[in-house]
Tab-separated table of C-alpha atoms and ligand atoms in Angstrom:
chain	number	residue	atom	x	y	z
A	1	MET	CA	139.599	122.876	130.431
A	2	MET	CA	139.743	120.015	127.947
A	3	LYS	CA	138.624	122.306	125.133
A	4	ARG	CA	141.259	124.900	125.905
A	5	TRP	CA	143.989	122.253	125.779
A	6	GLN	CA	142.848	121.134	122.316
A	7	PHE	CA	142.941	124.735	121.137
A	8	VAL	CA	146.575	125.061	122.273
A	9	LYS	CA	147.425	121.765	120.581
A	10	ARG	CA	145.960	122.990	117.309
A	11	LEU	CA	147.943	126.207	117.493
A	12	ALA	CA	151.226	124.423	118.249
A	13	PRO	CA	152.232	123.665	114.622
A	14	LEU	CA	151.519	127.273	113.658
A	15	MET	CA	153.659	128.477	116.556
A	16	ALA	CA	156.493	126.145	115.567
A	17	PHE	CA	156.244	127.414	111.975
A	18	MET	CA	156.353	131.047	113.112
A	19	VAL	CA	159.435	130.364	115.258
A	20	LEU	CA	161.189	128.874	112.229
A	21	VAL	CA	160.204	131.732	109.919
A	22	LEU	CA	160.992	134.481	112.390
A	23	ALA	CA	164.319	132.886	113.305
A	24	ALA	CA	165.743	134.150	109.991
A	25	CYS	CA	164.785	137.706	110.895
A	26	GLY	CA	167.848	138.248	113.029
A	27	ARG	CA	170.490	137.209	110.478
A	28	ALA	CA	173.397	139.612	110.926
A	29	ASP	CA	174.195	139.673	107.207
A	30	LEU	CA	170.657	140.328	106.048
A	31	SER	CA	168.297	141.749	108.641
A	32	THR	CA	167.220	145.274	109.518
A	33	LEU	CA	166.377	143.812	112.940
A	34	ASN	CA	170.037	143.044	113.604
A	35	PRO	CA	171.805	146.242	112.504
A	36	GLN	CA	175.546	146.049	111.844
A	37	GLY	CA	176.371	149.709	111.356
A	38	PRO	CA	175.461	153.175	112.668
A	39	VAL	CA	173.029	154.042	109.832
A	40	ALA	CA	171.060	150.799	110.202
A	41	GLU	CA	171.141	151.266	113.990
A	42	GLU	CA	169.577	154.702	113.706
A	43	GLN	CA	166.882	153.343	111.388
A	44	PHE	CA	166.246	150.425	113.746
A	45	GLY	CA	165.917	152.914	116.615
A	46	LEU	CA	163.122	154.694	114.731
A	47	MET	CA	161.389	151.374	114.077
A	48	LYS	CA	161.537	150.478	117.769
A	49	LEU	CA	160.172	153.887	118.781
A	50	ALA	CA	157.290	153.670	116.287
A	51	ILE	CA	156.430	150.092	117.273
A	52	THR	CA	156.539	150.939	120.990
A	53	ILE	CA	154.127	153.851	120.530
A	54	MET	CA	151.810	151.745	118.353
A	55	ALA	CA	151.850	148.831	120.799
A	56	PHE	CA	151.085	151.240	123.660
A	57	VAL	CA	148.079	152.678	121.742
A	58	VAL	CA	146.786	149.230	120.761
A	59	ILE	CA	147.020	147.870	124.324
A	60	ILE	CA	145.251	150.881	125.885
A	61	VAL	CA	142.520	151.086	123.217
A	62	PHE	CA	141.806	147.354	123.413
A	63	ALA	CA	141.817	147.364	127.231
A	64	ILE	CA	139.312	150.243	127.344
A	65	SER	CA	137.139	148.619	124.649
A	66	PHE	CA	136.939	145.287	126.454
A	67	TYR	CA	136.302	146.976	129.772
A	68	VAL	CA	133.435	149.025	128.290
A	69	ILE	CA	131.932	146.056	126.426
A	70	ILE	CA	131.847	143.955	129.570
A	71	ARG	CA	131.107	146.578	132.240
A	72	PHE	CA	128.325	148.390	130.330
A	73	ARG	CA	126.737	145.465	128.511
A	74	ARG	CA	122.914	145.326	128.403
A	75	ARG	CA	121.664	143.225	131.272
A	76	PRO	CA	118.388	141.251	131.119
A	77	GLY	CA	115.425	143.453	131.942
A	78	ASP	CA	117.401	146.714	131.633
A	79	LYS	CA	115.390	149.128	129.424
A	80	THR	CA	117.136	152.412	130.366
A	81	ILE	CA	119.020	154.534	127.824
A	82	PRO	CA	122.664	155.163	128.829
A	83	LYS	CA	123.938	158.681	129.537
A	84	GLN	CA	124.584	160.463	126.200
A	85	VAL	CA	128.029	162.111	125.739
A	86	GLU	CA	127.734	163.497	122.192
A	87	GLY	CA	129.463	166.894	121.821
A	88	SER	CA	131.467	166.471	125.038
A	89	HIS	CA	134.265	169.029	124.911
A	90	LYS	CA	136.270	167.221	127.532
A	91	LEU	CA	136.341	163.951	125.520
A	92	GLU	CA	137.039	165.692	122.212
A	93	ILE	CA	139.999	167.569	123.664
A	94	ILE	CA	141.382	164.341	125.185
A	95	TRP	CA	141.235	162.372	121.936
A	96	THR	CA	142.711	165.228	119.936
A	97	VAL	CA	145.551	166.178	122.267
A	98	ILE	CA	146.818	162.654	122.996
A	99	PRO	CA	147.397	161.769	119.298
A	100	ILE	CA	149.087	165.154	118.745
A	101	ILE	CA	151.487	164.440	121.602
A	102	LEU	CA	152.189	160.950	120.218
A	103	LEU	CA	152.824	162.336	116.732
A	104	ILE	CA	155.263	164.895	118.139
A	105	ILE	CA	157.130	162.139	120.041
A	106	LEU	CA	157.333	160.168	116.783
A	107	GLY	CA	157.893	163.110	114.435
A	108	VAL	CA	160.769	164.970	116.096
A	109	PRO	CA	163.312	162.103	116.060
A	110	THR	CA	162.120	160.987	112.605
A	111	VAL	CA	162.737	164.398	111.043
A	112	GLN	CA	166.052	164.611	112.891
A	113	SER	CA	167.117	161.241	111.433
A	114	VAL	CA	165.979	162.198	107.942
A	115	PHE	CA	168.367	165.151	108.023
A	116	ASN	CA	171.153	163.166	109.710
A	117	LEU	CA	170.992	160.358	107.181
A	118	SER	CA	170.899	162.646	104.165
A	119	LYS	CA	174.117	164.378	105.185
A	120	ASP	CA	176.326	164.796	102.129
A	121	TYR	CA	179.733	163.109	102.382
A	122	SER	CA	180.551	163.412	98.682
A	123	GLN	CA	183.076	166.206	99.347
A	124	ASP	CA	184.507	164.655	102.521
A	125	PRO	CA	188.172	163.719	101.881
A	126	GLU	CA	187.945	160.968	104.545
A	127	ALA	CA	185.003	159.206	102.864
A	128	VAL	CA	185.331	156.514	100.196
A	129	LYS	CA	183.255	157.523	97.171
A	130	VAL	CA	181.369	154.894	95.208
A	131	VAL	CA	179.157	155.470	92.191
A	132	VAL	CA	176.499	152.745	92.152
A	133	THR	CA	174.821	152.081	88.808
A	134	SER	CA	172.024	149.538	88.679
A	135	HIS	CA	171.360	147.484	85.556
A	136	GLN	CA	168.814	144.781	84.769
A	137	TYR	CA	169.891	142.665	86.780
A	138	TRP	CA	173.272	143.503	88.225
A	139	TRP	CA	175.124	146.212	90.114
A	140	GLU	CA	178.082	148.238	88.935
A	141	PHE	CA	180.409	149.800	91.514
A	142	GLU	CA	182.781	152.522	90.427
A	143	TYR	CA	185.421	154.040	92.702
A	144	PRO	CA	186.200	157.326	90.901
A	145	GLU	CA	189.113	158.199	93.225
A	146	TYR	CA	190.911	154.970	92.318
A	147	GLY	CA	189.778	154.579	88.712
A	148	ILE	CA	188.201	151.184	89.537
A	149	LYS	CA	185.048	149.715	88.066
A	150	THR	CA	183.768	146.404	89.402
A	151	ALA	CA	180.480	144.548	89.735
A	152	GLN	CA	178.315	142.601	92.173
A	153	GLU	CA	180.692	142.852	95.119
A	154	LEU	CA	181.248	146.160	96.878
A	155	ILE	CA	184.527	145.993	98.797
A	156	ILE	CA	184.746	148.606	101.561
A	157	PRO	CA	187.198	149.396	104.364
A	158	THR	CA	185.763	148.977	107.885
A	159	GLY	CA	185.077	152.123	109.864
A	160	LYS	CA	185.245	154.521	106.903
A	161	THR	CA	182.197	156.407	105.698
A	162	ILE	CA	181.135	155.169	102.280
A	163	SER	CA	179.568	157.957	100.233
A	164	ILE	CA	177.195	156.506	97.632
A	165	GLU	CA	176.067	158.212	94.464
A	166	ALA	CA	173.242	156.070	93.087
A	167	LYS	CA	171.810	155.976	89.571
A	168	SER	CA	170.384	153.539	87.043
A	169	ALA	CA	171.369	152.591	83.506
A	170	ASP	CA	167.850	151.427	82.593
A	171	VAL	CA	164.743	151.213	84.783
A	172	LEU	CA	164.086	152.159	88.391
A	173	HIS	CA	165.846	149.950	90.966
A	174	SER	CA	166.529	150.452	94.659
A	175	PHE	CA	169.846	149.968	96.459
A	176	TRP	CA	169.434	148.263	99.817
A	177	ILE	CA	171.819	146.615	102.309
A	178	PRO	CA	169.350	145.616	105.054
A	179	SER	CA	171.832	145.169	107.892
A	180	LEU	CA	173.883	148.295	107.039
A	181	ALA	CA	171.631	150.914	105.463
A	182	GLY	CA	168.856	151.559	103.123
A	183	LYS	CA	167.157	152.075	100.890
A	184	ILE	CA	167.828	154.527	98.094
A	185	ASP	CA	166.144	154.584	94.685
A	186	THR	CA	168.391	154.491	91.646
A	187	ASN	CA	166.726	156.627	88.996
A	188	PRO	CA	167.189	156.575	85.247
A	189	GLY	CA	168.457	159.868	83.816
A	190	ALA	CA	170.191	162.715	85.583
A	191	ASN	CA	168.351	162.483	88.902
A	192	VAL	CA	171.168	161.094	91.068
A	193	ASN	CA	170.531	160.125	94.711
A	194	PHE	CA	173.045	160.188	97.546
A	195	MET	CA	173.395	158.157	100.708
A	196	HIS	CA	176.122	157.070	103.083
A	197	PHE	CA	176.840	154.223	105.467
A	198	SER	CA	179.687	152.485	107.239
A	199	ALA	CA	180.446	149.008	108.542
A	200	PRO	CA	182.454	148.925	111.779
A	201	LYS	CA	182.838	145.130	111.642
A	202	GLU	CA	184.496	142.984	108.983
A	203	GLY	CA	182.124	140.663	107.210
A	204	VAL	CA	179.973	140.011	104.177
A	205	TYR	CA	176.587	141.709	104.081
A	206	LEU	CA	173.853	140.830	101.626
A	207	GLY	CA	172.467	143.542	99.374
A	208	LYS	CA	169.146	143.515	97.560
A	209	CYS	CA	167.297	145.339	94.843
A	210	ALA	CA	164.218	146.748	96.558
A	211	GLU	CA	162.171	147.954	93.608
A	212	LEU	CA	160.308	145.659	91.210
A	213	CYS	CA	162.349	145.972	88.008
A	214	GLY	CA	161.545	142.925	85.864
A	215	PRO	CA	161.401	139.110	85.955
A	216	SER	CA	164.742	138.761	87.770
A	217	HIS	CA	164.151	141.518	90.342
A	218	GLY	CA	164.173	138.962	93.160
A	219	LEU	CA	167.535	137.617	91.950
A	220	MET	CA	169.256	140.997	91.770
A	221	ASP	CA	171.423	140.431	94.836
A	222	PHE	CA	174.861	141.800	95.567
A	223	LYS	CA	177.357	141.566	98.393
A	224	VAL	CA	179.058	144.184	100.509
A	225	LYS	CA	182.342	142.929	101.853
A	226	ALA	CA	183.907	144.957	104.662
A	227	VAL	CA	187.634	144.334	105.118
A	228	ASP	CA	190.292	146.065	107.236
A	229	GLU	CA	191.969	149.095	105.738
A	230	SER	CA	195.200	147.403	104.681
A	231	SER	CA	193.271	144.610	102.935
A	232	PHE	CA	191.256	147.296	101.158
A	233	ASP	CA	194.468	148.989	99.994
A	234	ARG	CA	195.775	145.631	98.732
A	235	TRP	CA	192.483	145.048	96.905
A	236	VAL	CA	192.759	148.484	95.247
A	237	ALA	CA	196.265	147.590	94.056
A	238	ALA	CA	195.399	144.005	93.030
A	239	ILE	CA	192.381	144.880	90.912
A	240	GLN	CA	194.460	147.296	88.858
A	241	GLU	CA	197.088	144.708	87.906
A	242	PRO	CA	197.097	143.453	84.308
A	243	VAL	CA	195.327	140.121	83.774
A	244	ALA	CA	196.620	137.327	81.478
A	245	LEU	CA	194.270	135.663	78.986
A	246	PRO	CA	193.620	131.878	79.184
A	247	SER	CA	196.810	129.927	78.456
A	248	ASP	CA	195.090	127.578	75.969
A	249	PRO	CA	195.049	129.561	72.682
A	250	ALA	CA	191.691	128.103	71.558
A	251	ILE	CA	190.014	129.074	74.872
A	252	ALA	CA	191.743	132.474	74.790
A	253	ALA	CA	190.388	133.116	71.284
A	254	ALA	CA	186.845	132.129	72.279
A	255	PHE	CA	187.050	134.209	75.454
A	256	GLU	CA	188.335	137.257	73.571
A	257	SER	CA	185.780	137.134	70.783
A	258	LYS	CA	182.700	135.974	72.727
A	259	CYS	CA	183.178	137.417	76.231
A	260	LEU	CA	185.460	140.433	75.968
A	261	SER	CA	183.242	142.078	73.364
A	262	CYS	CA	181.097	143.141	76.341
A	263	HIS	CA	182.905	142.241	79.577
A	264	ALA	CA	186.309	143.419	80.772
A	265	VAL	CA	189.146	141.699	82.627
A	266	GLY	CA	192.044	143.861	83.805
A	267	ASP	CA	192.874	146.318	81.036
A	268	LYS	CA	191.238	144.226	78.281
A	269	GLY	CA	187.761	144.107	76.856
A	270	GLY	CA	184.689	146.274	76.710
A	271	PRO	CA	183.410	147.998	79.826
A	272	ALA	CA	179.681	147.831	79.058
A	273	TYR	CA	178.866	144.732	81.121
A	274	PRO	CA	179.992	143.387	84.514
A	275	ASN	CA	183.747	143.646	84.926
A	276	LEU	CA	185.081	140.137	85.569
A	277	THR	CA	188.422	141.025	87.185
A	278	GLY	CA	188.804	138.868	90.295
A	279	ILE	CA	185.512	137.034	89.730
A	280	GLY	CA	187.114	133.823	91.094
A	281	SER	CA	187.432	135.349	94.557
A	282	ARG	CA	183.935	136.829	94.706
A	283	GLN	CA	181.339	135.366	97.061
A	284	SER	CA	178.906	134.559	94.275
A	285	VAL	CA	178.477	134.217	90.521
A	286	ALA	CA	175.930	136.544	88.908
A	287	GLY	CA	175.126	137.790	92.418
A	288	ILE	CA	172.824	134.869	93.134
A	289	LEU	CA	174.801	131.604	92.800
A	290	VAL	CA	176.632	131.407	96.129
A	291	ASN	CA	180.160	130.010	95.945
A	292	THR	CA	180.093	127.652	98.900
A	293	ASP	CA	179.490	124.035	99.822
A	294	ASP	CA	177.264	125.061	102.726
A	295	PRO	CA	173.818	123.514	102.012
A	296	GLN	CA	172.001	126.271	103.966
A	297	TYR	CA	172.265	128.308	100.761
A	298	GLU	CA	169.748	127.437	98.102
A	299	ASN	CA	171.910	128.013	95.019
A	300	GLU	CA	175.239	126.845	96.344
A	301	GLY	CA	178.120	125.246	94.458
A	302	SER	CA	181.839	125.652	93.865
A	303	VAL	CA	182.888	128.762	91.976
A	304	TYR	CA	183.697	126.590	88.931
A	305	ASP	CA	180.311	124.820	89.030
A	306	ASN	CA	178.479	128.114	89.399
A	307	LEU	CA	180.393	129.710	86.506
A	308	HIS	CA	179.737	126.660	84.355
A	309	LYS	CA	176.036	126.750	85.198
A	310	TRP	CA	175.815	130.479	84.519
A	311	ILE	CA	177.682	130.510	81.195
A	312	SER	CA	175.841	127.383	79.949
A	313	ASN	CA	172.394	128.811	80.513
A	314	PRO	CA	172.145	132.325	81.961
A	315	GLU	CA	168.426	132.466	81.164
A	316	GLU	CA	167.757	129.606	83.567
A	317	VAL	CA	169.601	131.395	86.387
A	318	LYS	CA	168.326	134.945	85.766
A	319	PRO	CA	165.384	135.166	83.376
A	320	GLY	CA	165.388	138.210	81.102
A	321	ASN	CA	169.074	139.068	81.517
A	322	GLN	CA	171.055	140.501	78.615
A	323	MET	CA	173.665	137.751	78.438
A	324	THR	CA	171.087	135.272	77.168
A	325	GLY	CA	171.658	134.436	73.524
A	326	ALA	CA	174.518	136.899	73.203
A	327	TYR	CA	177.091	134.212	72.345
A	328	ASP	CA	177.440	130.670	71.306
A	329	LEU	CA	180.090	128.446	72.892
A	330	THR	CA	180.956	124.748	72.641
A	331	GLU	CA	180.908	122.648	75.843
A	332	GLN	CA	184.701	122.522	75.719
A	333	GLU	CA	184.935	126.316	75.490
A	334	ILE	CA	182.453	126.741	78.380
A	335	GLU	CA	184.531	124.411	80.552
A	336	GLY	CA	187.778	126.182	79.621
A	337	ILE	CA	186.342	129.653	80.273
A	338	ALA	CA	184.696	128.595	83.559
A	339	LYS	CA	188.028	127.136	84.705
A	340	TYR	CA	189.941	130.255	83.683
A	341	LEU	CA	187.461	132.607	85.410
A	342	SER	CA	187.319	130.477	88.579
A	343	GLU	CA	191.092	130.916	88.869
A	344	LEU	CA	190.906	134.662	88.273
A	345	LYS	CA	191.380	135.597	91.923
A	346	LEU	CA	192.527	138.716	93.708
A	347	ASN	CA	194.782	138.133	96.690
A	348	TYR	CA	194.160	140.878	99.194
A	349	GLU	CA	193.061	139.148	102.394
A	350	GLN	CA	195.597	137.886	104.894
B	1	LIG	CU1	166.498	145.782	90.190
B	1	LIG	CU2	164.571	145.092	91.309
């Protein structure tokens, strides 16, 4: 009895650790185990079915094994040879038919879901179309129906089906929003993949790159923000408004020559790199620096602090990204540009 108690005491820290680790598994903005939309729910249903069948097999197989080990163990003095069952038709049929039945139970709904989830909404007039292009290490979101190109934050109206056309500008990445849907590979070249999802509830959902794509693969996050339909319409209008350059002429000149050669704001600049329109009202800078004072986030800070950190040393935030070394700014210019960008907000939520 004493020994058993010590065993439990030794396991206690491990148990406490597991509780802490597993507690994050149900996060509504991040977890496949807490689905927030019909696509993720269907996928979660398949997971539950598969795990139930597996658990059932494991329990029965282990129970029989232990029973046999104990019941038919060799007893002292017993020299007899047990009854031989090699070539038993009855047993062979049993252990062939049962797995076939289990595979059918698992296979039918899986194939059904595969077809359901690959339904093409790209021609559906009710669906919102988004072309997703992955880059090392950021996400571009284009809304062809509205002529909008943005980055890192996918704004969607609640309840509507979002029809995704996914491709890559460089290497293979994978588009994944754990609590809403996933995943779909984004391929280089002409091999475009399609998927769809919807978010019935307003909220911000975390997106991830799910394919090893380089040193900053683990930092290639994005956000999906679901807003009500009228907020979405206001966002569509707001992001198309012209944007003024920084009011300080020296900062404006630096911003135009160093930043707008690649980036765009409003109708100005080059479209090759993440569009910065409305960056001040996004949830994060560079997808990974979360704009909040909440210490539960590892890389948190105000939007200004995060912009300052990012522009000062992008290599430190996201190793291997293409912004590194692409420009050369004085501390004063960095501060001015970070301030200007942090105030570049889109007002669409009420
Ligand atoms: Cu992009 Cu991993």
